[in-house]
PDB file of C-alpha atoms in Angstrom:
ATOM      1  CA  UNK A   1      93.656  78.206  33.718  1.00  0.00           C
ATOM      2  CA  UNK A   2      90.008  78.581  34.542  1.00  0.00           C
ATOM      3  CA  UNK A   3      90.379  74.864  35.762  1.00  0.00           C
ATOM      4  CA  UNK A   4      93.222  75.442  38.092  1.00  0.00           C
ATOM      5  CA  UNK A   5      91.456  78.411  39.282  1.00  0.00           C
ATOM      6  CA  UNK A   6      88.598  77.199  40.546  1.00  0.00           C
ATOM      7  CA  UNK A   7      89.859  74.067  42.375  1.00  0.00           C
ATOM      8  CA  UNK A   8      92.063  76.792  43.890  1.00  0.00           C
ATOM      9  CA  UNK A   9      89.102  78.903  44.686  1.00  0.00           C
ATOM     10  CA  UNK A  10      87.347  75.368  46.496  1.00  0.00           C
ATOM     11  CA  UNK A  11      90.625  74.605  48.565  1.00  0.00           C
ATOM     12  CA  UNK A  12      90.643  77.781  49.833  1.00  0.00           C
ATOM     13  CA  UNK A  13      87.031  77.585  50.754  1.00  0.00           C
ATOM     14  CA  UNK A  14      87.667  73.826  52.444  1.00  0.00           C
ATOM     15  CA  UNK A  15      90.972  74.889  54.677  1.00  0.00           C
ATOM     16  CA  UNK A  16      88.988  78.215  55.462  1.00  0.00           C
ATOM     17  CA  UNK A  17      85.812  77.063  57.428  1.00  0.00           C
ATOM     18  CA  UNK A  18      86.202  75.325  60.312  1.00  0.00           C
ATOM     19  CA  UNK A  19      84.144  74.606  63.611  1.00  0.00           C
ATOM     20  CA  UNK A  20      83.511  77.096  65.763  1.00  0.00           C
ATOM     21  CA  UNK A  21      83.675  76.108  69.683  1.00  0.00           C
ATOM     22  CA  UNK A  22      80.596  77.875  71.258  1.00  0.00           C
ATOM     23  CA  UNK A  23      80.430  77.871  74.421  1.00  0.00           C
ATOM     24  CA  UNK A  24      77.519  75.805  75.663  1.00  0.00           C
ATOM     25  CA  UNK A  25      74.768  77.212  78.105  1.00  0.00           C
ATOM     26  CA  UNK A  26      75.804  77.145  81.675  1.00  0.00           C
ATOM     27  CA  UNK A  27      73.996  75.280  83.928  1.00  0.00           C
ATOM     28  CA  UNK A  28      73.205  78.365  86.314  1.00  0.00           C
ATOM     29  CA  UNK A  29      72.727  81.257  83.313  1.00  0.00           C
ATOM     30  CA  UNK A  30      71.866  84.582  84.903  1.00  0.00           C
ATOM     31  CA  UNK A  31      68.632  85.153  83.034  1.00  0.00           C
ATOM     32  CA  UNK A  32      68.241  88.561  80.537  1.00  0.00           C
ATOM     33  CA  UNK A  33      66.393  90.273  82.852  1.00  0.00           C
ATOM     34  CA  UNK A  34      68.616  89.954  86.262  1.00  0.00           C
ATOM     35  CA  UNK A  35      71.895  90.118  83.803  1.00  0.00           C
ATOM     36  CA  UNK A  36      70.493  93.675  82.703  1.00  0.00           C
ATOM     37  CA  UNK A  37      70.147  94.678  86.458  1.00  0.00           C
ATOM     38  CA  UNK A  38      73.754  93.111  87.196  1.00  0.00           C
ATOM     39  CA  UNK A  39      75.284  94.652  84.568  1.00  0.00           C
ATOM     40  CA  UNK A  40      73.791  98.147  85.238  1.00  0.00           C
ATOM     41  CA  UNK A  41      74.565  97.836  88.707  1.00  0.00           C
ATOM     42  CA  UNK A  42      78.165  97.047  87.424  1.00  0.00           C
ATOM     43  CA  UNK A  43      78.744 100.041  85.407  1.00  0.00           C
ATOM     44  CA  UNK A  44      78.165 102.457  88.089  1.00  0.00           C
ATOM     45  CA  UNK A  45      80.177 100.411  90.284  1.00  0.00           C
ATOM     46  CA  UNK A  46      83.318 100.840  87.427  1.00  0.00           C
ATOM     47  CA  UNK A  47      82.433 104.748  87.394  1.00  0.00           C
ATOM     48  CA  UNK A  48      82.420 105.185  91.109  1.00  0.00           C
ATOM     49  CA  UNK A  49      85.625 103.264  91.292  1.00  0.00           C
ATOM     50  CA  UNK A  50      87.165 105.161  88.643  1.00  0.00           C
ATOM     51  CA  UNK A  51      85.452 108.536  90.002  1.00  0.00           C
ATOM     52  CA  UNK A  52      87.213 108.375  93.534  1.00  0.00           C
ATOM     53  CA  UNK A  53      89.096 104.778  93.811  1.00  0.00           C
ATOM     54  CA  UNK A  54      90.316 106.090  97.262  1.00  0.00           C
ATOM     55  CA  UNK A  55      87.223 107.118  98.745  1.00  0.00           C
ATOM     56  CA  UNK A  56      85.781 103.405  98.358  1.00  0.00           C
ATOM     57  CA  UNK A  57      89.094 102.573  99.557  1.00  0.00           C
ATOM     58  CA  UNK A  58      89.416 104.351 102.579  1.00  0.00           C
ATOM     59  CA  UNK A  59      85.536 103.481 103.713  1.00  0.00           C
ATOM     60  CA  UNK A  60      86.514  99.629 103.152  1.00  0.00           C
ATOM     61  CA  UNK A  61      83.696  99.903 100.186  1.00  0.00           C
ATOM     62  CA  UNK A  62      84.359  96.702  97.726  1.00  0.00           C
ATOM     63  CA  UNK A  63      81.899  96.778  94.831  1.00  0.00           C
ATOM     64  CA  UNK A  64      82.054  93.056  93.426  1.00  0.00           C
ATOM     65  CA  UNK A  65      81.708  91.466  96.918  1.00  0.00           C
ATOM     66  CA  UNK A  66      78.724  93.983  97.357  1.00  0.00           C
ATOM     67  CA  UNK A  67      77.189  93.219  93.840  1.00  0.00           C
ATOM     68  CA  UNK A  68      77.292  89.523  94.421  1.00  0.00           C
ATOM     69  CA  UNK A  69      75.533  89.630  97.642  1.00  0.00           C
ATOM     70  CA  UNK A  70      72.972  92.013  96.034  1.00  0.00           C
ATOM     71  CA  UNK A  71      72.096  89.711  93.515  1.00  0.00           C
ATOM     72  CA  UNK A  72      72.813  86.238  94.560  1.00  0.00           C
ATOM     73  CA  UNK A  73      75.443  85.361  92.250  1.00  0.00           C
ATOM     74  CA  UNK A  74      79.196  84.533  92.007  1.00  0.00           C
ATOM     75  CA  UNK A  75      81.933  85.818  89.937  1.00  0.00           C
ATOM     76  CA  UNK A  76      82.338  82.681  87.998  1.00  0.00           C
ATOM     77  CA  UNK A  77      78.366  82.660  87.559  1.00  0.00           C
ATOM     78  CA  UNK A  78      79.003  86.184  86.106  1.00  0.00           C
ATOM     79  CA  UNK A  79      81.808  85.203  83.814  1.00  0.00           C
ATOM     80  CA  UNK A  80      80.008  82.205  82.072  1.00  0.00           C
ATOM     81  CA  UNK A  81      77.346  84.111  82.038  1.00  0.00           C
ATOM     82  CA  UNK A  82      78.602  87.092  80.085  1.00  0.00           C
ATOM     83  CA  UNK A  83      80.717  84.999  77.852  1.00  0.00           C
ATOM     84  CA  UNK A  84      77.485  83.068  77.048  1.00  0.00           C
ATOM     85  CA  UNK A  85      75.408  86.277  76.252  1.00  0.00           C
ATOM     86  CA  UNK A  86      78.944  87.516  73.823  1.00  0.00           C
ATOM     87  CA  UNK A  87      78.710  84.746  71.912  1.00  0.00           C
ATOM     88  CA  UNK A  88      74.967  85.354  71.161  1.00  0.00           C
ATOM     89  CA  UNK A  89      75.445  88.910  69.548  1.00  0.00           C
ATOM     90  CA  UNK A  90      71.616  89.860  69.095  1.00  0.00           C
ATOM     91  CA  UNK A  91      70.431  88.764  72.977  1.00  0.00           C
ATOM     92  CA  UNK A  92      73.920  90.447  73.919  1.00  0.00           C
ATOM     93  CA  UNK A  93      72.988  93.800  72.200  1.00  0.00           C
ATOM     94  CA  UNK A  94      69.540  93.745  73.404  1.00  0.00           C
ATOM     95  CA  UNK A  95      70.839  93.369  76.979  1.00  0.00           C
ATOM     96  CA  UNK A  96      73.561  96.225  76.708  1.00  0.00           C
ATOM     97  CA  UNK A  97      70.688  98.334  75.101  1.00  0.00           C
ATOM     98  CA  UNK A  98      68.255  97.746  78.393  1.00  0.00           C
ATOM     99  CA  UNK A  99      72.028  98.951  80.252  1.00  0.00           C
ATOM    100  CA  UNK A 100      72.254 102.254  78.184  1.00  0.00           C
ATOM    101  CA  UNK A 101      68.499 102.824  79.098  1.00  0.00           C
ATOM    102  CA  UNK A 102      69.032 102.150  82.816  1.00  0.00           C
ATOM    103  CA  UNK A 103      71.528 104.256  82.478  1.00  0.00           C
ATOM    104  CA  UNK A 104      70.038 106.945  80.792  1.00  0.00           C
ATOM    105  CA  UNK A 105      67.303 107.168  82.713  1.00  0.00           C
ATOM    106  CA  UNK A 106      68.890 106.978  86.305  1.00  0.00           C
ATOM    107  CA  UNK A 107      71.277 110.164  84.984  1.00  0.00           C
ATOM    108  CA  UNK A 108      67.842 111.616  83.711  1.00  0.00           C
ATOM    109  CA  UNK A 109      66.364 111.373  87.531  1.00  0.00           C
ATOM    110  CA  UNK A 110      69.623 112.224  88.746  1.00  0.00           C
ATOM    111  CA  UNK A 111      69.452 115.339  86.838  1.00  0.00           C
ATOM    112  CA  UNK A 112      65.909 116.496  88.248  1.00  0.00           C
ATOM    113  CA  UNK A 113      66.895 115.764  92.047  1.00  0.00           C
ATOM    114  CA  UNK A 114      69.951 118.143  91.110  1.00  0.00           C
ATOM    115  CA  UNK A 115      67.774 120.604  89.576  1.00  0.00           C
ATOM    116  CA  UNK A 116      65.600 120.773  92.531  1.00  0.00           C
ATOM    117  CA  UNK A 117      67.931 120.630  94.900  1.00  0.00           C
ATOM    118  CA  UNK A 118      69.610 123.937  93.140  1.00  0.00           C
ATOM    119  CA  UNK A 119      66.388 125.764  93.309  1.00  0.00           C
ATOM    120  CA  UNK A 120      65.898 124.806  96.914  1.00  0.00           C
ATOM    121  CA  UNK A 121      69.206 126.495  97.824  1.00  0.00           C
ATOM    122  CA  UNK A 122      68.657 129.525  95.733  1.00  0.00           C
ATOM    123  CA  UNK A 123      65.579 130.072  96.701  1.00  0.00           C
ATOM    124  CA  UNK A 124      66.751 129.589 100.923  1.00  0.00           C
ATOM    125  CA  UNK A 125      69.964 131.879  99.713  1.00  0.00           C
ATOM    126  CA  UNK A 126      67.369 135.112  98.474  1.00  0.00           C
ATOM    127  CA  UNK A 127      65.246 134.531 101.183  1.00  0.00           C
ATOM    128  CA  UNK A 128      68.048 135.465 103.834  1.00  0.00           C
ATOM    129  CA  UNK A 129      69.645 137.778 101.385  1.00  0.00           C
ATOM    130  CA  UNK A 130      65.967 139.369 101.957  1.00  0.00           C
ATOM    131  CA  UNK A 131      65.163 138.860 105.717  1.00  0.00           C
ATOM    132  CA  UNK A 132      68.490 139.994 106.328  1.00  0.00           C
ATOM    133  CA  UNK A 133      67.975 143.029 104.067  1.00  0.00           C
ATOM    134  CA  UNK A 134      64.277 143.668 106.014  1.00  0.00           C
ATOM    135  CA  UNK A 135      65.759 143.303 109.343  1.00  0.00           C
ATOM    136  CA  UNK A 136      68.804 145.793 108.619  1.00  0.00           C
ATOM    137  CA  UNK A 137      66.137 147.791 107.209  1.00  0.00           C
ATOM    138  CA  UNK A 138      64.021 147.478 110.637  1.00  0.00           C
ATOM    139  CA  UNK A 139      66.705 148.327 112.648  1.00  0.00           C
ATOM    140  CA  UNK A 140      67.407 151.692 110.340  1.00  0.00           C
ATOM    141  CA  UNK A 141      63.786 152.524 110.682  1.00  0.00           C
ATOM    142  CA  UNK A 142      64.082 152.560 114.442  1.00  0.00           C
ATOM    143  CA  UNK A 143      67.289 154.189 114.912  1.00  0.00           C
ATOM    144  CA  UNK A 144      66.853 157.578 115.126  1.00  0.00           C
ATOM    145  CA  UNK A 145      69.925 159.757 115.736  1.00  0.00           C
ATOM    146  CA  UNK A 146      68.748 163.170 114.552  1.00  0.00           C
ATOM    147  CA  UNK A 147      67.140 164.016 117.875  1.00  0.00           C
ATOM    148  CA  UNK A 148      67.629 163.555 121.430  1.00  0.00           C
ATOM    149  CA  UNK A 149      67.403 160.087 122.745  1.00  0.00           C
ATOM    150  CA  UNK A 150      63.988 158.777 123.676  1.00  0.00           C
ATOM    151  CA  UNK A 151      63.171 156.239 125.737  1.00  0.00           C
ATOM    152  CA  UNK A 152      60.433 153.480 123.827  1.00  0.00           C
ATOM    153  CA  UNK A 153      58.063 153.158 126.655  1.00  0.00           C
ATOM    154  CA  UNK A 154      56.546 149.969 124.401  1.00  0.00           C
ATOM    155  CA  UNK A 155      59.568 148.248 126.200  1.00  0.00           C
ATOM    156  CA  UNK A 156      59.603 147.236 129.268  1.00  0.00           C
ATOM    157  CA  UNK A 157      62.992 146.125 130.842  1.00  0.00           C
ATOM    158  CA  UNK A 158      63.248 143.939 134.448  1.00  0.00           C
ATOM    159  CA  UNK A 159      64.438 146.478 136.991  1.00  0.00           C
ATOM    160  CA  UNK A 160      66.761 145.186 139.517  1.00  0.00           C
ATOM    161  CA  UNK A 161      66.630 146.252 143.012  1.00  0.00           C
ATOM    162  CA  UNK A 162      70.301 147.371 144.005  1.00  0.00           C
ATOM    163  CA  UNK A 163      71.321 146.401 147.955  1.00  0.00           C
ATOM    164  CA  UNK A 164      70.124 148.879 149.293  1.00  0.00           C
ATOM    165  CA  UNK A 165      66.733 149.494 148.372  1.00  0.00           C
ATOM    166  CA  UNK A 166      65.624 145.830 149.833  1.00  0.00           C
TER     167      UNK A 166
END
């Protein structure tokens, strides 16, 4: 039983394995560094697609022709390229980690221009809620209507000659 077993146990083993097919390196690899630009450049292509699709639409904005211009690089460069890098799991996760940090820190200085830009505007929106408050409180402070009128004789208006007194 033991016997039958184990020759069992090797056939298994033999039918099991088999060659893998790996893709071999393409002649025109996009190298780590440029695939972690291209790649982070892609995914914020795919979220302002799938943020306003119509917008890019209606300004006649297509992100892949765009990207490959940018970069130098054709779709079918791209393709062999990022099958190449999937088949090699550790370079592949190193490259989608320099992505995430792109990524990360792009949202990070994203974030500050926002934050500044918010403080900018509040700080424009109480200084005209306060000039506006000061200048209605100027005009109160000159209006007075609890006597008889008086002229300001600190103002001098143009005086226009009627007809006839040329």
């Amino acid at each position: 039983m033991r016997k039958i077993f184990t020759i069992l146990v090797v056939f298994l083993m033999l039918v099991s394995c088999q060659e893998l097919n790996r893709t071999p390196k393409p002649d025109n690899l996009i190298a780590e560094d440029k695939m972690v630009e291209v790649l982070t450049e892609l995914s914020l292509l795919h979220g302002a697609r799938s943020y306003n699709k119509t917008l890019l639409e209606e300004k006649g904005i297509n992100p892949y022709p765009y990207l490959t211009k940018k970069y130098g690089i054709d779709s079918t460069q791209l393709a062999q390229s990022n099958e190449y890098y999937a088949q090699n799991y550790k370079q592949y996760e190193g490259i989608y980690e320099s992505v995430k940090e792109n990524l990360e820190l792009l949202m990070a200085e994203y974030d500050s221009i926002r934050e500044m830009e918010e403080k900018i505007k509040d700080s424009l929106r109480e200084n005209s809620e306060s000039n506006t408050l000061d200048t209605l409180n100027r005009r109160e402070l000159r209006r007075d209507t609890t006597g008889p009128l008086r002229v300001d004789r600190g103002f001098s208006m143009p005086v226009s000659r009627g007809r006839d007194q040329q």
